[in-house]
PDB file of N, CA and C in Angstrom:
ATOM      1  N   UNK F  65       2.237  -6.998  -9.889  1.00 43.00           N
ATOM      2  CA  UNK F  65       3.498  -6.784  -9.176  1.00 43.00           C
ATOM      3  C   UNK F  65       3.249  -6.218  -7.786  1.00 43.00           C
ATOM      4  N   UNK F  66       4.138  -6.521  -6.880  1.00 46.00           N
ATOM      5  CA  UNK F  66       4.031  -6.036  -5.513  1.00 46.00           C
ATOM      6  C   UNK F  66       4.941  -4.835  -5.328  1.00 46.00           C
ATOM      7  N   UNK F  67       4.602  -3.985  -4.393  1.00 55.00           N
ATOM      8  CA  UNK F  67       5.308  -2.729  -4.189  1.00 55.00           C
ATOM      9  C   UNK F  67       6.707  -2.939  -3.615  1.00 55.00           C
ATOM     10  N   UNK F  68       7.694  -2.359  -4.238  1.00 61.00           N
ATOM     11  CA  UNK F  68       9.033  -2.252  -3.694  1.00 61.00           C
ATOM     12  C   UNK F  68       9.542  -0.855  -4.037  1.00 61.00           C
ATOM     13  N   UNK F  69      10.795  -0.549  -3.746  1.00 69.00           N
ATOM     14  CA  UNK F  69      11.327   0.805  -3.962  1.00 69.00           C
ATOM     15  C   UNK F  69      11.156   1.254  -5.415  1.00 69.00           C
ATOM     16  N   UNK F  70      11.468   0.393  -6.357  1.00 72.00           N
ATOM     17  CA  UNK F  70      11.351   0.745  -7.780  1.00 72.00           C
ATOM     18  C   UNK F  70       9.897   1.052  -8.145  1.00 72.00           C
ATOM     19  N   UNK F  71       8.975   0.247  -7.648  1.00 68.00           N
ATOM     20  CA  UNK F  71       7.563   0.461  -7.954  1.00 68.00           C
ATOM     21  C   UNK F  71       7.018   1.694  -7.243  1.00 68.00           C
ATOM     22  N   UNK F  72       7.533   1.998  -6.046  1.00 69.00           N
ATOM     23  CA  UNK F  72       7.133   3.225  -5.351  1.00 69.00           C
ATOM     24  C   UNK F  72       7.468   4.420  -6.223  1.00 69.00           C
ATOM     25  N   UNK F  73       8.683   4.444  -6.748  1.00 76.00           N
ATOM     26  CA  UNK F  73       9.100   5.537  -7.622  1.00 76.00           C
ATOM     27  C   UNK F  73       8.248   5.574  -8.888  1.00 76.00           C
ATOM     28  N   UNK F  74       7.973   4.398  -9.450  1.00 74.00           N
ATOM     29  CA  UNK F  74       7.149   4.284 -10.658  1.00 74.00           C
ATOM     30  C   UNK F  74       5.749   4.834 -10.415  1.00 74.00           C
ATOM     31  N   UNK F  75       5.167   4.490  -9.266  1.00 72.00           N
ATOM     32  CA  UNK F  75       3.789   4.909  -8.997  1.00 72.00           C
ATOM     33  C   UNK F  75       3.673   6.423  -8.895  1.00 72.00           C
ATOM     34  N   UNK F  76       4.704   7.071  -8.405  1.00 75.00           N
ATOM     35  CA  UNK F  76       4.680   8.521  -8.316  1.00 75.00           C
ATOM     36  C   UNK F  76       4.826   9.198  -9.667  1.00 75.00           C
ATOM     37  N   UNK F  77       5.518   8.536 -10.571  1.00 79.00           N
ATOM     38  CA  UNK F  77       5.773   9.118 -11.889  1.00 79.00           C
ATOM     39  C   UNK F  77       4.651   8.843 -12.886  1.00 79.00           C
ATOM     40  N   UNK F  78       4.083   7.621 -12.855  1.00 78.00           N
ATOM     41  CA  UNK F  78       3.155   7.203 -13.904  1.00 78.00           C
ATOM     42  C   UNK F  78       1.700   7.087 -13.484  1.00 78.00           C
ATOM     43  N   UNK F  79       1.395   7.158 -12.212  1.00 77.00           N
ATOM     44  CA  UNK F  79       0.011   7.143 -11.716  1.00 77.00           C
ATOM     45  C   UNK F  79      -0.796   5.947 -12.240  1.00 77.00           C
ATOM     46  N   UNK F  80      -0.491   4.740 -11.753  1.00 82.00           N
ATOM     47  CA  UNK F  80      -1.221   3.543 -12.199  1.00 82.00           C
ATOM     48  C   UNK F  80      -2.687   3.575 -11.759  1.00 82.00           C
ATOM     49  N   UNK F  81      -3.490   2.697 -12.349  1.00 86.00           N
ATOM     50  CA  UNK F  81      -4.914   2.613 -12.020  1.00 86.00           C
ATOM     51  C   UNK F  81      -5.164   1.948 -10.671  1.00 86.00           C
ATOM     52  N   UNK F  82      -4.239   1.095 -10.236  1.00 87.00           N
ATOM     53  CA  UNK F  82      -4.347   0.402  -8.953  1.00 87.00           C
ATOM     54  C   UNK F  82      -2.949  -0.040  -8.540  1.00 87.00           C
ATOM     55  N   UNK F  83      -2.784  -0.301  -7.250  1.00 83.00           N
ATOM     56  CA  UNK F  83      -1.491  -0.735  -6.725  1.00 83.00           C
ATOM     57  C   UNK F  83      -1.697  -1.948  -5.826  1.00 83.00           C
ATOM     58  N   UNK F  84      -0.852  -2.954  -6.023  1.00 83.00           N
ATOM     59  CA  UNK F  84      -0.817  -4.127  -5.159  1.00 83.00           C
ATOM     60  C   UNK F  84       0.311  -3.938  -4.153  1.00 83.00           C
ATOM     61  N   UNK F  85       0.028  -4.184  -2.865  1.00 80.00           N
ATOM     62  CA  UNK F  85       1.024  -4.015  -1.816  1.00 80.00           C
ATOM     63  C   UNK F  85       1.073  -5.276  -0.968  1.00 80.00           C
ATOM     64  N   UNK F  86       2.294  -5.803  -0.778  1.00 78.00           N
ATOM     65  CA  UNK F  86       2.523  -6.908   0.149  1.00 78.00           C
ATOM     66  C   UNK F  86       2.992  -6.287   1.461  1.00 78.00           C
ATOM     67  N   UNK F  87       2.183  -6.376   2.501  1.00 74.00           N
ATOM     68  CA  UNK F  87       2.488  -5.743   3.784  1.00 74.00           C
ATOM     69  C   UNK F  87       3.820  -6.226   4.353  1.00 74.00           C
ATOM     70  N   UNK F  88       4.166  -7.482   4.156  1.00 71.00           N
ATOM     71  CA  UNK F  88       5.374  -8.044   4.760  1.00 71.00           C
ATOM     72  C   UNK F  88       6.602  -7.986   3.856  1.00 71.00           C
ATOM     73  N   UNK F  89       6.549  -7.266   2.760  1.00 64.00           N
ATOM     74  CA  UNK F  89       7.720  -7.138   1.877  1.00 64.00           C
ATOM     75  C   UNK F  89       8.864  -6.525   2.675  1.00 64.00           C
ATOM     76  N   UNK F  90      10.029  -7.135   2.651  1.00 56.00           N
ATOM     77  CA  UNK F  90      11.114  -6.750   3.552  1.00 56.00           C
ATOM     78  C   UNK F  90      11.775  -5.411   3.216  1.00 56.00           C
ATOM     79  N   UNK F  91      11.789  -5.029   1.964  1.00 61.00           N
ATOM     80  CA  UNK F  91      12.565  -3.849   1.561  1.00 61.00           C
ATOM     81  C   UNK F  91      12.039  -2.542   2.147  1.00 61.00           C
ATOM     82  N   UNK F  92      10.734  -2.412   2.283  1.00 63.00           N
ATOM     83  CA  UNK F  92      10.151  -1.152   2.750  1.00 63.00           C
ATOM     84  C   UNK F  92       9.103  -1.430   3.822  1.00 63.00           C
ATOM     85  N   UNK F  93       8.838  -0.435   4.659  1.00 68.00           N
ATOM     86  CA  UNK F  93       7.724  -0.524   5.590  1.00 68.00           C
ATOM     87  C   UNK F  93       6.467  -0.174   4.802  1.00 68.00           C
ATOM     88  N   UNK F  94       5.694  -1.161   4.443  1.00 73.00           N
ATOM     89  CA  UNK F  94       4.580  -0.926   3.535  1.00 73.00           C
ATOM     90  C   UNK F  94       3.392  -0.233   4.181  1.00 73.00           C
ATOM     91  N   UNK F  95       3.363  -0.142   5.506  1.00 76.00           N
ATOM     92  CA  UNK F  95       2.361   0.723   6.125  1.00 76.00           C
ATOM     93  C   UNK F  95       2.661   2.164   5.736  1.00 76.00           C
ATOM     94  N   UNK F  96       3.940   2.525   5.723  1.00 77.00           N
ATOM     95  CA  UNK F  96       4.332   3.871   5.296  1.00 77.00           C
ATOM     96  C   UNK F  96       4.097   4.067   3.805  1.00 77.00           C
ATOM     97  N   UNK F  97       4.326   3.020   3.039  1.00 77.00           N
ATOM     98  CA  UNK F  97       4.074   3.097   1.593  1.00 77.00           C
ATOM     99  C   UNK F  97       2.603   3.430   1.344  1.00 77.00           C
ATOM    100  N   UNK F  98       1.712   2.718   2.024  1.00 81.00           N
ATOM    101  CA  UNK F  98       0.275   2.953   1.839  1.00 81.00           C
ATOM    102  C   UNK F  98      -0.075   4.386   2.241  1.00 81.00           C
ATOM    103  N   UNK F  99       0.465   4.849   3.363  1.00 80.00           N
ATOM    104  CA  UNK F  99       0.203   6.226   3.797  1.00 80.00           C
ATOM    105  C   UNK F  99       0.706   7.219   2.744  1.00 80.00           C
ATOM    106  N   UNK F 100       1.866   6.960   2.179  1.00 79.00           N
ATOM    107  CA  UNK F 100       2.408   7.834   1.146  1.00 79.00           C
ATOM    108  C   UNK F 100       1.582   7.827  -0.122  1.00 79.00           C
ATOM    109  N   UNK F 101       1.110   6.651  -0.503  1.00 81.00           N
ATOM    110  CA  UNK F 101       0.239   6.546  -1.678  1.00 81.00           C
ATOM    111  C   UNK F 101      -1.030   7.353  -1.444  1.00 81.00           C
ATOM    112  N   UNK F 102      -1.594   7.232  -0.258  1.00 82.00           N
ATOM    113  CA  UNK F 102      -2.815   7.975   0.079  1.00 82.00           C
ATOM    114  C   UNK F 102      -2.582   9.487   0.026  1.00 82.00           C
ATOM    115  N   UNK F 103      -1.379   9.920   0.404  1.00 82.00           N
ATOM    116  CA  UNK F 103      -1.073  11.348   0.303  1.00 82.00           C
ATOM    117  C   UNK F 103      -1.013  11.780  -1.161  1.00 82.00           C
ATOM    118  N   UNK F 104      -0.421  10.942  -1.995  1.00 81.00           N
ATOM    119  CA  UNK F 104      -0.320  11.249  -3.425  1.00 81.00           C
ATOM    120  C   UNK F 104      -1.674  11.227  -4.109  1.00 81.00           C
ATOM    121  N   UNK F 105      -2.437  10.169  -3.802  1.00 84.00           N
ATOM    122  CA  UNK F 105      -3.719   9.963  -4.485  1.00 84.00           C
ATOM    123  C   UNK F 105      -4.667   9.251  -3.530  1.00 84.00           C
ATOM    124  N   UNK F 106      -5.558   9.983  -2.879  1.00 86.00           N
ATOM    125  CA  UNK F 106      -6.451   9.359  -1.896  1.00 86.00           C
ATOM    126  C   UNK F 106      -7.496   8.425  -2.502  1.00 86.00           C
ATOM    127  N   UNK F 107      -7.608   8.382  -3.822  1.00 87.00           N
ATOM    128  CA  UNK F 107      -8.662   7.583  -4.446  1.00 87.00           C
ATOM    129  C   UNK F 107      -8.163   6.349  -5.195  1.00 87.00           C
ATOM    130  N   UNK F 108      -6.853   6.179  -5.334  1.00 86.00           N
ATOM    131  CA  UNK F 108      -6.335   5.032  -6.078  1.00 86.00           C
ATOM    132  C   UNK F 108      -6.635   3.738  -5.316  1.00 86.00           C
ATOM    133  N   UNK F 109      -7.117   2.718  -6.003  1.00 88.00           N
ATOM    134  CA  UNK F 109      -7.348   1.434  -5.334  1.00 88.00           C
ATOM    135  C   UNK F 109      -6.020   0.790  -4.911  1.00 88.00           C
ATOM    136  N   UNK F 110      -5.967   0.370  -3.663  1.00 86.00           N
ATOM    137  CA  UNK F 110      -4.806  -0.344  -3.140  1.00 86.00           C
ATOM    138  C   UNK F 110      -5.270  -1.733  -2.753  1.00 86.00           C
ATOM    139  N   UNK F 111      -4.688  -2.738  -3.375  1.00 86.00           N
ATOM    140  CA  UNK F 111      -5.016  -4.128  -3.060  1.00 86.00           C
ATOM    141  C   UNK F 111      -3.888  -4.658  -2.190  1.00 86.00           C
ATOM    142  N   UNK F 112      -4.230  -5.035  -0.964  1.00 82.00           N
ATOM    143  CA  UNK F 112      -3.230  -5.489   0.000  1.00 82.00           C
ATOM    144  C   UNK F 112      -3.199  -7.007   0.030  1.00 82.00           C
ATOM    145  N   UNK F 113      -1.989  -7.536  -0.036  1.00 81.00           N
ATOM    146  CA  UNK F 113      -1.772  -8.972   0.093  1.00 81.00           C
ATOM    147  C   UNK F 113      -1.055  -9.172   1.421  1.00 81.00           C
ATOM    148  N   UNK F 114      -1.642  -9.974   2.295  1.00 79.00           N
ATOM    149  CA  UNK F 114      -1.036 -10.162   3.610  1.00 79.00           C
ATOM    150  C   UNK F 114      -1.497 -11.457   4.255  1.00 79.00           C
ATOM    151  N   UNK F 115      -0.630 -11.965   5.104  1.00 78.00           N
ATOM    152  CA  UNK F 115      -1.001 -13.090   5.951  1.00 78.00           C
ATOM    153  C   UNK F 115      -1.360 -12.595   7.349  1.00 78.00           C
ATOM    154  N   UNK F 116      -1.246 -11.296   7.569  1.00 74.00           N
ATOM    155  CA  UNK F 116      -1.550 -10.698   8.870  1.00 74.00           C
ATOM    156  C   UNK F 116      -3.041 -10.429   8.951  1.00 74.00           C
ATOM    157  N   UNK F 117      -3.760 -11.275   9.650  1.00 76.00           N
ATOM    158  CA  UNK F 117      -5.217 -11.196   9.661  1.00 76.00           C
ATOM    159  C   UNK F 117      -5.810 -11.064  11.060  1.00 76.00           C
ATOM    160  N   UNK F 118      -4.981 -10.708  12.031  1.00 80.00           N
ATOM    161  CA  UNK F 118      -5.480 -10.560  13.393  1.00 80.00           C
ATOM    162  C   UNK F 118      -6.357  -9.323  13.541  1.00 80.00           C
ATOM    163  N   UNK F 119      -7.053  -9.228  14.655  1.00 84.00           N
ATOM    164  CA  UNK F 119      -7.957  -8.102  14.913  1.00 84.00           C
ATOM    165  C   UNK F 119      -7.192  -6.782  14.930  1.00 84.00           C
ATOM    166  N   UNK F 120      -5.993  -6.756  15.516  1.00 85.00           N
ATOM    167  CA  UNK F 120      -5.195  -5.533  15.548  1.00 85.00           C
ATOM    168  C   UNK F 120      -4.775  -5.114  14.143  1.00 85.00           C
ATOM    169  N   UNK F 121      -4.422  -6.104  13.321  1.00 80.00           N
ATOM    170  CA  UNK F 121      -4.046  -5.810  11.936  1.00 80.00           C
ATOM    171  C   UNK F 121      -5.229  -5.202  11.193  1.00 80.00           C
ATOM    172  N   UNK F 122      -6.397  -5.793  11.377  1.00 81.00           N
ATOM    173  CA  UNK F 122      -7.601  -5.302  10.697  1.00 81.00           C
ATOM    174  C   UNK F 122      -7.890  -3.850  11.089  1.00 81.00           C
ATOM    175  N   UNK F 123      -7.766  -3.536  12.381  1.00 85.00           N
ATOM    176  CA  UNK F 123      -7.992  -2.164  12.840  1.00 85.00           C
ATOM    177  C   UNK F 123      -6.986  -1.208  12.200  1.00 85.00           C
ATOM    178  N   UNK F 124      -5.738  -1.652  12.109  1.00 82.00           N
ATOM    179  CA  UNK F 124      -4.705  -0.810  11.507  1.00 82.00           C
ATOM    180  C   UNK F 124      -5.015  -0.537  10.038  1.00 82.00           C
ATOM    181  N   UNK F 125      -5.454  -1.556   9.312  1.00 79.00           N
ATOM    182  CA  UNK F 125      -5.797  -1.380   7.897  1.00 79.00           C
ATOM    183  C   UNK F 125      -6.968  -0.407   7.747  1.00 79.00           C
ATOM    184  N   UNK F 126      -7.970  -0.561   8.604  1.00 83.00           N
ATOM    185  CA  UNK F 126      -9.140   0.321   8.532  1.00 83.00           C
ATOM    186  C   UNK F 126      -8.759   1.766   8.839  1.00 83.00           C
ATOM    187  N   UNK F 127      -7.858   1.983   9.804  1.00 83.00           N
ATOM    188  CA  UNK F 127      -7.389   3.341  10.114  1.00 83.00           C
ATOM    189  C   UNK F 127      -6.658   3.959   8.928  1.00 83.00           C
ATOM    190  N   UNK F 128      -6.066   3.101   8.098  1.00 78.00           N
ATOM    191  CA  UNK F 128      -5.331   3.570   6.926  1.00 78.00           C
ATOM    192  C   UNK F 128      -6.284   3.869   5.764  1.00 78.00           C
ATOM    193  N   UNK F 129      -7.574   3.616   5.980  1.00 78.00           N
ATOM    194  CA  UNK F 129      -8.553   3.907   4.948  1.00 78.00           C
ATOM    195  C   UNK F 129      -8.795   2.755   4.001  1.00 78.00           C
ATOM    196  N   UNK F 130      -8.280   1.582   4.328  1.00 79.00           N
ATOM    197  CA  UNK F 130      -8.519   0.417   3.484  1.00 79.00           C
ATOM    198  C   UNK F 130      -9.903  -0.134   3.769  1.00 79.00           C
ATOM    199  N   UNK F 131     -10.576  -0.595   2.739  1.00 77.00           N
ATOM    200  CA  UNK F 131     -11.932  -1.111   2.880  1.00 77.00           C
ATOM    201  C   UNK F 131     -11.967  -2.596   2.570  1.00 77.00           C
ATOM    202  N   UNK F 132     -13.074  -3.234   2.928  1.00 76.00           N
ATOM    203  CA  UNK F 132     -13.266  -4.657   2.671  1.00 76.00           C
ATOM    204  C   UNK F 132     -12.131  -5.474   3.283  1.00 76.00           C
ATOM    205  N   UNK F 133     -11.803  -5.161   4.520  1.00 69.00           N
ATOM    206  CA  UNK F 133     -10.705  -5.830   5.215  1.00 69.00           C
ATOM    207  C   UNK F 133     -11.170  -7.178   5.696  1.00 69.00           C
TER     208      UNK F 133
END
């Protein structure tokens, strides 16, 4: 499943083993979602699904602590 408001709330309550995030999901700013997840749990694996693959996007993902970009 991809992150939306319901899953954001779920992740805070149940602490899943990993989270899938679609960067372009319209309901939430998922850059903020990733930052919030990192505040909650800096070690949880976040798998990002995106069509945004430009150099600027890659730098932004790396600044967010995402690896294997």
